[in-house]
Coordinates of C-alpha atoms in Angstrom, one line a residue:
Chain X
M800 CA 24.5 -66.6 -12.9
N801 CA 27.4 -66.9 -14.6
K802 CA 30.4 -66.7 -12.8
L803 CA 32.9 -66.6 -15.1
L804 CA 33.9 -63.5 -16.9
V805 CA 35.6 -62.6 -19.3
S806 CA 36.7 -59.2 -20.1
S807 CA 39.7 -57.5 -21.3
S808 CA 41.7 -55.8 -19.4
P809 CA 42.2 -53.6 -16.6
H810 CA 41.1 -56.2 -14.2
I811 CA 41.5 -55.0 -11.1
G812 CA 38.5 -52.0 -10.8
S813 CA 37.8 -49.3 -7.9
S814 CA 34.9 -48.2 -6.5
M815 CA 36.5 -44.6 -6.5
T816 CA 34.7 -43.3 -9.3
T817 CA 35.4 -39.9 -11.0
D818 CA 31.8 -38.8 -9.3
K819 CA 32.9 -39.7 -6.3
I820 CA 36.1 -38.4 -5.9
M821 CA 34.7 -34.8 -7.3
K822 CA 31.8 -35.2 -4.3
H823 CA 33.9 -35.7 -1.9
V824 CA 36.1 -32.6 -3.4
V825 CA 33.1 -30.4 -3.3
I826 CA 32.1 -31.4 0.8
A827 CA 36.2 -30.6 1.7
L828 CA 35.4 -27.2 -0.2
I829 CA 32.3 -26.6 1.5
P830 CA 34.0 -25.4 5.0
A831 CA 35.9 -22.8 2.9
C832 CA 32.5 -21.6 1.6
I833 CA 31.1 -21.2 4.5
A834 CA 34.0 -19.4 6.6
G835 CA 33.7 -17.2 3.3
I836 CA 30.1 -16.5 3.4
F837 CA 30.0 -15.9 7.1
V838 CA 33.3 -13.1 6.7
F839 CA 31.8 -11.5 2.9
G840 CA 28.0 -11.9 3.8
L841 CA 26.1 -13.4 0.7
P842 CA 27.8 -11.5 -1.8
S843 CA 29.9 -14.2 -1.8
L844 CA 27.4 -16.9 -1.5
L845 CA 26.1 -15.2 -5.1
V846 CA 29.1 -14.9 -6.5
L847 CA 29.5 -18.8 -5.6
I848 CA 26.4 -19.7 -7.5
V849 CA 26.6 -18.2 -10.5
S850 CA 30.5 -19.4 -11.5
T851 CA 29.6 -22.2 -10.2
G852 CA 26.0 -22.2 -12.3
T853 CA 28.1 -20.7 -15.4
C854 CA 30.3 -23.6 -15.6
V855 CA 28.0 -26.8 -15.5
L856 CA 25.7 -24.6 -17.8
T857 CA 28.5 -24.5 -19.9
E858 CA 29.7 -28.5 -19.9
Y859 CA 26.2 -28.8 -20.4
L860 CA 25.7 -26.7 -23.7
Y861 CA 28.7 -27.6 -25.3
N862 CA 27.8 -31.3 -24.6
M863 CA 24.4 -30.9 -26.3
L864 CA 25.6 -28.1 -29.3
T865 CA 28.2 -30.4 -30.0
K866 CA 26.6 -34.2 -29.6
K867 CA 28.7 -35.2 -27.3
P868 CA 27.7 -37.8 -24.5
Q869 CA 26.3 -35.6 -21.3
T870 CA 29.6 -35.6 -19.1
V871 CA 27.8 -32.9 -16.1
E872 CA 27.1 -35.9 -14.1
D873 CA 31.1 -36.2 -13.0
F874 CA 30.3 -33.1 -11.0
S875 CA 34.2 -31.9 -12.3
A876 CA 32.1 -29.0 -13.7
V877 CA 31.4 -27.5 -9.9
V878 CA 34.8 -28.2 -8.6
T879 CA 35.9 -26.2 -11.5
G880 CA 33.2 -24.0 -11.1
L881 CA 33.5 -23.4 -6.5
L882 CA 37.1 -23.1 -7.1
L883 CA 36.9 -20.2 -9.3
G884 CA 34.6 -18.4 -7.4
M885 CA 36.2 -19.4 -4.3
N886 CA 39.4 -17.1 -6.3
L887 CA 37.5 -14.0 -6.6
P888 CA 37.1 -11.1 -4.1
P889 CA 33.4 -11.0 -2.6
T890 CA 31.9 -8.0 -4.7
I891 CA 33.4 -8.9 -7.7
P892 CA 30.8 -7.5 -10.7
L893 CA 29.0 -10.7 -11.3
Y894 CA 30.3 -10.8 -15.2
I895 CA 33.2 -11.5 -14.5
P896 CA 32.3 -15.0 -12.6
I897 CA 30.2 -15.6 -15.7
I898 CA 33.2 -15.1 -18.5
G899 CA 35.5 -16.8 -16.4
G900 CA 33.8 -20.0 -15.8
V901 CA 32.9 -20.3 -19.6
F902 CA 36.4 -19.7 -20.0
A903 CA 37.3 -22.2 -17.8
I904 CA 34.8 -25.0 -18.8
L905 CA 34.8 -24.0 -23.0
V906 CA 38.5 -23.1 -23.3
V907 CA 40.6 -25.0 -20.6
K908 CA 38.6 -28.0 -20.4
M909 CA 36.7 -28.4 -23.4
L910 CA 38.4 -28.0 -26.4
F911 CA 40.7 -30.2 -24.8
G912 CA 38.9 -33.2 -25.2
G913 CA 37.3 -32.7 -21.5
L914 CA 37.7 -34.3 -18.0
G915 CA 41.3 -35.8 -17.7
K916 CA 42.5 -33.8 -20.9
N917 CA 42.9 -29.9 -19.9
F918 CA 47.1 -29.3 -19.9
A919 CA 46.3 -27.0 -17.1
N920 CA 44.1 -26.5 -14.1
P921 CA 40.6 -25.0 -15.8
A922 CA 39.8 -22.9 -12.6
I923 CA 43.5 -21.5 -12.3
T924 CA 43.7 -20.5 -15.5
A925 CA 40.4 -18.6 -15.6
R926 CA 41.3 -16.9 -12.7
I927 CA 44.2 -15.8 -14.6
F928 CA 42.7 -14.5 -17.4
V929 CA 39.9 -12.9 -15.4
M930 CA 43.4 -11.3 -13.7
L931 CA 44.9 -9.8 -16.4
A932 CA 41.5 -8.9 -18.1
W933 CA 39.9 -6.8 -15.2
T934 CA 42.7 -6.3 -12.8
K935 CA 41.6 -4.0 -10.7
A936 CA 37.8 -5.7 -10.0
M937 CA 40.0 -8.2 -9.5
T938 CA 42.3 -7.0 -7.1
T939 CA 39.7 -4.8 -5.5
F940 CA 39.2 -6.3 -2.0
V941 CA 36.6 -5.0 1.2
Q942 CA 37.0 -5.4 4.5
P943 CA 34.9 -8.7 7.0
I944 CA 31.0 -7.8 7.6
D945 CA 30.5 -5.8 10.7
Y946 CA 28.1 -7.9 13.3
S947 CA 27.3 -5.1 15.3
Q948 CA 24.7 -3.7 12.4
G949 CA 23.3 -7.2 13.0
F950 CA 22.8 -10.6 11.4
F951 CA 20.7 -9.4 8.1
N952 CA 22.4 -6.0 8.0
A953 CA 25.7 -7.7 8.2
M954 CA 25.0 -9.9 6.1
T955 CA 23.5 -8.0 3.0
S956 CA 26.0 -4.7 2.9
H957 CA 28.0 -5.2 0.5
F958 CA 25.6 -5.9 -1.8
S959 CA 25.9 -1.9 -2.1
T960 CA 29.6 -2.5 -2.8
M961 CA 28.5 -5.1 -5.5
F962 CA 26.3 -3.0 -7.4
G963 CA 28.4 -0.6 -8.3
G964 CA 27.3 1.7 -5.2
G965 CA 30.9 3.4 -5.1
V966 CA 29.9 6.0 -2.0
D967 CA 30.5 4.1 0.9
A968 CA 32.9 1.0 -0.6
V969 CA 35.4 0.5 1.7
S970 CA 38.4 -1.2 -0.3
S971 CA 41.0 -3.0 1.9
A972 CA 44.5 -3.8 1.2
T973 CA 44.5 -7.7 2.0
P974 CA 47.6 -9.1 4.0
L975 CA 50.2 -9.9 1.3
G976 CA 49.1 -6.5 0.1
I977 CA 49.8 -5.1 3.5
I978 CA 53.5 -7.1 2.9
K979 CA 54.1 -6.4 -0.3
G980 CA 53.5 -2.5 0.2
S981 CA 56.1 -2.8 3.8
L982 CA 58.8 -3.8 1.5
N983 CA 58.0 0.3 -0.6
G984 CA 57.9 1.3 3.0
G985 CA 54.1 1.2 3.9
G986 CA 52.0 1.1 7.1
G987 CA 49.3 -1.7 8.5
T988 CA 49.6 -4.4 10.3
I989 CA 47.9 -7.8 10.1
S990 CA 46.7 -10.6 12.5
I991 CA 48.1 -14.0 12.7
L992 CA 44.9 -15.2 14.3
N993 CA 42.7 -12.9 11.8
M994 CA 44.1 -14.7 9.2
F995 CA 44.2 -18.6 10.5
L996 CA 40.4 -17.8 10.9
G997 CA 39.6 -16.1 8.1
Y998 CA 38.6 -12.5 9.5
T999 CA 40.7 -10.1 6.4
A1000 CA 40.0 -9.0 4.0
G1001 CA 40.7 -11.9 0.4
C1002 CA 39.1 -13.5 -1.4
I1003 CA 35.8 -15.3 -1.1
G1004 CA 37.5 -19.1 -0.6
E1005 CA 41.2 -18.2 0.4
V1006 CA 41.2 -16.6 3.9
S1007 CA 40.0 -18.9 6.2
A1008 CA 43.4 -20.5 6.6
L1009 CA 41.4 -23.5 9.3
A1010 CA 38.2 -24.6 7.1
L1011 CA 40.7 -25.2 4.0
I1012 CA 43.3 -27.3 6.0
L1013 CA 40.5 -28.7 7.7
G1014 CA 39.0 -29.5 3.9
G1015 CA 42.2 -30.3 3.0
V1016 CA 43.4 -32.9 5.3
Y1017 CA 39.5 -34.8 4.5
L1018 CA 41.6 -35.6 1.4
I1019 CA 44.2 -36.2 2.5
V1020 CA 42.8 -38.9 5.1
L1021 CA 40.5 -40.7 2.2
R1022 CA 43.6 -40.4 0.1
I1023 CA 42.1 -38.2 -2.8
I1024 CA 45.2 -35.7 -3.3
D1025 CA 48.9 -37.0 -2.9
W1026 CA 49.4 -35.1 0.3
K1027 CA 53.2 -34.7 -1.0
I1028 CA 52.4 -31.8 -3.1
P1029 CA 50.4 -29.8 -0.9
V1030 CA 53.1 -29.9 2.3
L1031 CA 56.7 -29.8 -0.1
F1032 CA 54.1 -26.8 -1.7
I1033 CA 53.5 -25.2 1.4
L1034 CA 57.2 -25.9 3.4
T1035 CA 58.7 -25.0 0.5
S1036 CA 57.2 -21.5 0.6
A1037 CA 57.7 -21.0 3.6
I1038 CA 61.9 -21.5 3.9
F1039 CA 62.3 -19.7 1.1
A1040 CA 59.8 -16.9 3.2
L1041 CA 62.6 -17.2 5.8
I1042 CA 65.5 -16.9 2.8
F1043 CA 63.8 -13.5 0.9
Y1044 CA 62.9 -11.5 3.8
D1045 CA 65.2 -9.2 6.4
N1046 CA 64.0 -10.5 10.0
G1047 CA 62.1 -13.6 7.6
I1048 CA 60.9 -15.7 10.7
M1049 CA 58.3 -12.9 11.1
Y1050 CA 57.1 -13.6 7.8
V1051 CA 57.0 -17.7 8.4
L1052 CA 53.2 -17.6 9.4
P1053 CA 51.8 -14.6 7.0
T1054 CA 52.8 -16.4 3.8
I1055 CA 51.4 -19.5 4.6
L1056 CA 48.3 -18.1 5.5
G1057 CA 48.2 -15.5 3.8
G1058 CA 45.9 -15.4 0.0
G1059 CA 45.7 -18.6 -2.0
L1060 CA 48.7 -20.8 -1.2
L1061 CA 46.3 -23.1 1.0
L1062 CA 43.7 -22.9 -1.3
G1063 CA 46.1 -23.5 -4.2
A1064 CA 48.1 -26.3 -2.1
F1065 CA 45.7 -28.6 -1.8
F1066 CA 42.9 -27.3 -4.5
M1067 CA 44.0 -26.8 -7.2
A1068 CA 47.8 -28.2 -7.3
T1069 CA 46.6 -32.0 -6.8
D1070 CA 44.6 -31.3 -10.2
Y1071 CA 45.2 -35.1 -11.2
A1072 CA 45.5 -34.1 -15.5
S1073 CA 47.8 -31.4 -14.7
S1074 CA 50.1 -32.3 -12.1
P1075 CA 52.6 -35.2 -13.2
N1076 CA 52.3 -38.7 -12.5
T1077 CA 55.8 -39.6 -11.1
S1078 CA 56.7 -39.5 -7.3
I1079 CA 59.8 -37.6 -8.2
G1080 CA 57.9 -35.6 -10.9
V1081 CA 55.5 -34.9 -8.0
I1082 CA 58.7 -33.1 -5.5
I1083 CA 60.1 -31.0 -8.3
Y1084 CA 56.6 -29.9 -9.5
A1085 CA 55.4 -29.1 -5.7
I1086 CA 58.9 -27.5 -4.7
G1087 CA 59.1 -25.2 -8.4
C1088 CA 55.4 -24.3 -7.5
G1089 CA 56.4 -22.8 -3.3
F1090 CA 59.7 -21.5 -5.1
I1091 CA 57.6 -19.5 -8.2
T1092 CA 55.2 -18.2 -5.5
M1093 CA 58.2 -16.9 -3.0
L1094 CA 59.5 -15.0 -6.3
I1095 CA 56.6 -12.9 -7.4
R1096 CA 55.8 -12.4 -3.7
R1097 CA 58.6 -10.7 -2.9
F1098 CA 60.2 -9.8 -6.1
G1099 CA 57.4 -10.1 -8.8
G1100 CA 54.5 -6.9 -9.6
Y1101 CA 51.9 -8.4 -7.6
P1102 CA 51.2 -9.2 -3.8
E1103 CA 50.4 -12.9 -4.7
G1104 CA 51.5 -15.3 -7.1
V1105 CA 50.2 -18.7 -6.2
S1106 CA 48.4 -19.2 -9.5
F1107 CA 50.8 -18.3 -11.8
A1108 CA 53.5 -20.7 -9.8
I1109 CA 51.1 -23.0 -10.4
L1110 CA 50.3 -22.5 -14.0
L1111 CA 53.6 -22.7 -14.9
M1112 CA 54.4 -26.4 -13.3
N1113 CA 51.0 -27.2 -14.9
L1114 CA 52.8 -26.7 -18.0
V1115 CA 55.8 -28.0 -17.0
S1116 CA 54.3 -31.0 -16.2
P1117 CA 54.4 -33.4 -18.9
L1118 CA 57.9 -32.7 -19.8
L1119 CA 58.6 -33.9 -16.1
D1120 CA 56.5 -37.3 -16.7
K1121 CA 58.5 -37.5 -20.0
Y1122 CA 62.3 -37.5 -18.5
L1123 CA 61.4 -38.7 -15.2
R1124 CA 59.7 -41.8 -16.2
P1125 CA 60.5 -44.5 -14.2
R1126 CA 62.7 -47.8 -15.0
V1127 CA 60.3 -50.4 -15.8
F1128 CA 60.5 -53.8 -13.3
G1129 CA 63.1 -56.3 -15.5
V1130 CA 64.3 -53.8 -18.1
A1131 CA 68.3 -53.4 -18.2
R1132 CA 69.4 -49.5 -17.2
K1133 CA 69.8 -47.2 -19.7
K1134 CA 73.6 -46.5 -19.7
P1135 CA 74.2 -43.0 -20.7
F1136 CA 77.5 -43.5 -22.1
A1137 CA 77.7 -46.7 -23.1
K1138 CA 79.3 -47.4 -26.1
K1139 CA 78.1 -47.0 -30.0
E1140 CA 78.9 -50.1 -32.0
Chain P
M740 CA 45.6 -21.1 -67.3
I741 CA 44.7 -20.0 -63.7
K742 CA 41.6 -17.2 -64.8
K743 CA 42.7 -13.5 -63.4
S744 CA 39.9 -13.0 -60.9
D745 CA 40.4 -16.5 -59.5
I746 CA 44.1 -15.3 -58.7
V747 CA 43.3 -11.9 -56.6
K748 CA 40.2 -14.5 -54.7
N749 CA 42.8 -17.2 -53.9
G750 CA 44.6 -14.6 -52.0
I751 CA 42.2 -13.0 -49.8
I752 CA 40.2 -17.1 -49.2
K753 CA 41.8 -19.8 -50.2
N754 CA 45.3 -18.7 -49.8
N755 CA 44.6 -16.3 -46.9
P756 CA 48.2 -15.2 -45.7
T757 CA 47.1 -15.0 -41.9
F758 CA 44.6 -17.2 -41.8
R759 CA 45.1 -20.4 -44.2
L760 CA 48.8 -20.0 -44.5
V761 CA 50.2 -18.9 -41.4
L762 CA 52.6 -16.7 -42.7
G763 CA 53.5 -12.8 -41.2
T764 CA 52.4 -13.6 -37.3
C765 CA 54.7 -11.3 -35.6
P766 CA 52.9 -8.3 -37.2
T767 CA 49.6 -10.0 -36.5
L768 CA 49.9 -10.6 -33.3
A769 CA 52.0 -7.5 -32.4
V770 CA 50.2 -4.3 -34.0
T771 CA 46.4 -5.2 -34.2
T772 CA 45.7 -4.3 -30.7
S773 CA 43.1 -2.1 -32.8
V774 CA 41.4 -1.9 -36.0
M775 CA 43.2 1.6 -37.0
N776 CA 46.8 -0.3 -36.9
G777 CA 45.7 -3.3 -38.2
I778 CA 44.5 -1.5 -41.2
S779 CA 47.6 0.8 -41.9
M780 CA 49.8 -2.4 -41.1
G781 CA 48.1 -3.9 -44.0
L782 CA 48.2 -1.1 -46.5
A783 CA 51.6 -0.6 -45.9
T784 CA 52.2 -4.4 -46.4
T785 CA 50.0 -4.6 -49.4
F786 CA 51.4 -1.6 -50.9
V787 CA 55.7 -3.4 -50.6
L788 CA 54.1 -6.2 -51.7
I789 CA 52.3 -4.8 -55.5
C790 CA 55.5 -3.3 -55.8
S791 CA 58.1 -6.3 -54.9
N792 CA 55.7 -8.4 -57.2
I793 CA 56.2 -6.4 -60.1
I794 CA 59.7 -5.9 -60.4
I795 CA 60.5 -9.2 -59.4
S796 CA 58.4 -10.3 -61.6
L797 CA 59.9 -7.9 -64.1
L798 CA 63.2 -9.5 -63.3
R799 CA 62.6 -12.4 -63.2
N800 CA 65.2 -13.8 -65.9
I801 CA 68.3 -11.0 -65.3
I802 CA 68.6 -12.4 -61.9
P803 CA 70.7 -15.1 -61.2
D804 CA 69.6 -18.0 -59.8
K805 CA 72.0 -18.4 -56.4
V806 CA 72.0 -14.8 -55.7
R807 CA 67.6 -14.4 -55.7
I808 CA 67.1 -14.0 -52.3
P809 CA 69.8 -11.4 -51.5
A810 CA 68.4 -9.6 -54.5
Y811 CA 64.8 -9.9 -53.7
I812 CA 65.6 -8.8 -50.0
L813 CA 67.6 -5.2 -51.8
L814 CA 64.4 -5.1 -53.4
I815 CA 61.5 -5.1 -50.8
A816 CA 64.3 -3.3 -48.5
T817 CA 63.9 -0.6 -51.2
F818 CA 59.8 -0.3 -51.1
V819 CA 60.3 -0.4 -47.2
I820 CA 62.1 2.6 -47.1
V821 CA 60.1 4.9 -49.0
V822 CA 56.7 3.2 -46.6
E823 CA 58.6 4.4 -44.1
M824 CA 59.5 8.0 -45.3
V825 CA 56.0 7.9 -46.5
L826 CA 54.2 7.1 -42.7
R827 CA 56.7 9.9 -40.6
A828 CA 56.3 12.1 -43.0
F829 CA 52.9 11.8 -43.9
L830 CA 51.0 9.6 -41.0
P831 CA 53.2 10.9 -38.3
D832 CA 50.5 9.4 -35.4
I833 CA 50.4 5.9 -37.7
Y834 CA 54.0 5.7 -37.9
D835 CA 54.5 6.1 -34.3
A836 CA 51.7 3.5 -33.6
L837 CA 53.1 0.9 -35.9
G838 CA 57.2 2.2 -34.4
L839 CA 59.2 -1.2 -35.3
F840 CA 57.3 -3.4 -36.8
I841 CA 57.3 -1.5 -40.5
S842 CA 61.0 -1.7 -40.3
L843 CA 60.2 -5.3 -40.2
I844 CA 58.0 -5.9 -43.6
V845 CA 61.1 -6.3 -44.8
V846 CA 61.8 -10.0 -43.1
N847 CA 58.1 -10.4 -43.5
C848 CA 57.8 -13.8 -44.7
I849 CA 54.7 -13.1 -46.8
I850 CA 56.6 -10.9 -49.2
L851 CA 59.4 -13.0 -49.4
G852 CA 57.3 -15.8 -49.7
R853 CA 55.1 -14.6 -53.0
A854 CA 58.3 -13.0 -54.4
E855 CA 60.0 -16.8 -54.5
S856 CA 56.7 -19.0 -55.4
F857 CA 54.4 -16.5 -57.8
A858 CA 56.4 -13.7 -59.0
S859 CA 59.3 -15.1 -60.1
A860 CA 57.4 -17.8 -62.0
N861 CA 54.6 -15.8 -63.5
T862 CA 53.6 -12.7 -65.9
V863 CA 54.0 -9.5 -64.6
L864 CA 49.9 -8.7 -64.8
D865 CA 49.3 -12.2 -62.5
S866 CA 52.8 -11.2 -59.5
A867 CA 50.6 -7.7 -59.8
L868 CA 47.1 -9.2 -59.6
D869 CA 48.4 -12.2 -57.2
A870 CA 50.2 -9.2 -54.5
V871 CA 46.6 -7.3 -55.1
G872 CA 44.9 -10.7 -53.6
I873 CA 47.2 -11.5 -51.2
G874 CA 47.5 -7.9 -49.9
A875 CA 43.8 -7.6 -49.2
G876 CA 43.8 -10.9 -47.3
F877 CA 46.4 -10.1 -45.4
T878 CA 44.9 -6.3 -44.5
F879 CA 41.3 -7.8 -43.8
A880 CA 42.6 -10.5 -41.3
L881 CA 44.5 -7.7 -39.3
M882 CA 41.6 -5.1 -39.8
L883 CA 39.5 -8.2 -38.4
M884 CA 42.4 -8.7 -35.4
G885 CA 42.1 -5.3 -34.8
F886 CA 38.3 -5.5 -34.4
V887 CA 37.7 -8.2 -32.2
R888 CA 40.6 -7.1 -29.6
E889 CA 39.9 -3.5 -29.5
L890 CA 36.2 -4.3 -29.1
L891 CA 36.8 -6.7 -26.3
G892 CA 40.0 -4.7 -24.8
A893 CA 39.1 -1.7 -25.0
G894 CA 35.8 -1.3 -25.3
S895 CA 35.8 0.5 -28.7
I896 CA 36.2 0.4 -32.4
F897 CA 37.9 3.3 -34.6
S898 CA 39.1 4.8 -30.8
W899 CA 35.2 5.3 -30.3
S900 CA 34.5 3.6 -27.0
I901 CA 30.8 2.2 -27.2
P902 CA 29.0 2.8 -24.1
V903 CA 28.2 -0.7 -21.7
L904 CA 31.3 -2.0 -23.4
S905 CA 33.8 0.3 -22.9
D906 CA 33.3 -0.2 -18.7
C907 CA 33.9 -4.0 -18.8
A908 CA 36.9 -3.8 -20.6
M909 CA 38.9 -7.2 -21.0
T910 CA 42.6 -5.6 -20.6
I911 CA 43.5 -8.5 -21.9
F912 CA 42.9 -9.2 -25.8
I913 CA 45.3 -5.9 -25.8
L914 CA 47.9 -8.0 -24.0
P915 CA 50.0 -10.2 -26.3
A916 CA 48.1 -13.2 -24.6
G917 CA 44.9 -11.7 -26.0
G918 CA 46.8 -11.5 -29.4
F919 CA 47.2 -15.5 -29.6
F920 CA 43.3 -16.4 -28.0
A921 CA 41.9 -13.7 -30.9
Y922 CA 44.0 -15.4 -33.4
G923 CA 43.7 -18.6 -32.8
F924 CA 39.4 -18.8 -32.6
L925 CA 39.7 -16.2 -35.7
M926 CA 41.9 -19.1 -37.5
V927 CA 39.2 -22.1 -36.2
I928 CA 35.9 -20.1 -37.2
F929 CA 37.4 -18.9 -40.7
N930 CA 38.9 -21.7 -41.6
Q931 CA 35.6 -23.8 -40.2
L932 CA 33.9 -21.1 -43.1
V933 CA 35.8 -22.4 -45.5
K934 CA 35.5 -25.4 -45.6
K935 CA 31.6 -25.2 -45.6
A936 CA 31.8 -23.6 -48.4
E937 CA 34.3 -26.0 -50.2
E938 CA 31.6 -28.6 -49.6
R939 CA 28.8 -26.7 -50.5
K940 CA 30.3 -25.8 -53.8
K941 CA 31.5 -29.4 -54.4
Q942 CA 28.3 -31.1 -53.8
K943 CA 26.7 -28.6 -56.7
A944 CA 29.4 -29.6 -58.8
E945 CA 28.4 -33.0 -58.4
K946 CA 24.5 -32.0 -58.4
G947 CA 25.3 -30.5 -61.9
A948 CA 26.8 -33.4 -63.0
E949 CA 24.7 -35.6 -62.2
R950 CA 22.3 -33.8 -64.4

């Protein structure tokens, strides 16, 4: 066989293909999903399956109907679907993950040209879409299931809430909801240990900080995500928690562990297509995410602001790339005040 | 010489102010939260458009070229005030729903655009027909927007709630963001349909020519 290959650039390939990266991301998300299922029971598994299935099916059908090459095998729709499902409350009516999944894939991803061409993270945008569409359903959270009634009963106990039982629906405030309420003179206590392990009310994939950190570290070690984004995002949030709240030191840990901060910082802000490409751009992007998150959490109407922060910074990132383009090696520096001849 | 019926038809389809010319987007996005609002805004604008087109066409040889824009605006504003007073007196509900956007008809690009590009160069009858066509196109577009947004956003049509849909209404379609979604998708569908229809016409014409 001829060992000399003649080909056009690029000449350096990588064994890390898109579908491999996406499979690693799925692996990294699995601990948080399992934690969510153990905390809220089987309804949350159903939500995850429905949202993932919808995303994959939408991409498959879109490619089939528009006669484009099939891209389902790259696993990115699975990641989007999982992330969307993890962003929803566990007892959400099932039409919401379906419409959210179609919106994420069809409107945000495929209509803009598919993977890598989306202007914002599809899962985040879909979450905001369903949040604004069905605010009440999206902000109704349930308590973790009670295992004292036996494993099977506990696992299925939230189904009655999900399918419109309503009578035994025990809605509950999330830790961030309690913090928001306490600013307006409300009461309630939060347990840092429960927030760390995930035994608290919240979205399916957001409750267990431990599982999310595990997954995030896995991706950082494999160098799939840029460590700067999650670290700076979380750090900035913590610093602004110190500044924004009275007696701020009390709020640092709940800020980091609560809501979607860890999920957003590790898995959603790091989306390749919608985060900046320059290293200075990434730093500004991550700090911006943290700052906007804390502005919304402290001063905004909603208790949680991670998704809005990421979406806003997604929109800014092309601009960051444009103005922070690094100097090409060997090219003279531009003189900003050079005289025109 | 363009046919009289084509003047009207062009306004609705080929030169549809909302979907093809993308004029008057401010009221299109702002007031179309329900079918009724869309229709009433469309009709109010149509009335002003017909009156202003007729008068401007009549005066087109008298108004000096240099001051034509202020003159047009003055004429348009007169009719807008008429509409505003009539609505306030006889249809206070609609007046409240549309609010400020009735006064803003004065600065609607569609009206000034037709005055400048059509009425100032055509006969009175043609200008009136053009206004009818453009007005109908605008009303149709606003009605469609209102229909989609009210159906999805509130689960109702003409304020009659539809059983299943009203339970899972997507509030976002009543909000400004949903207005942009509805506008974009309707524009895509409308333009696609028009393009297909034109292609079919062309093919037919070619076949006819071959025979």
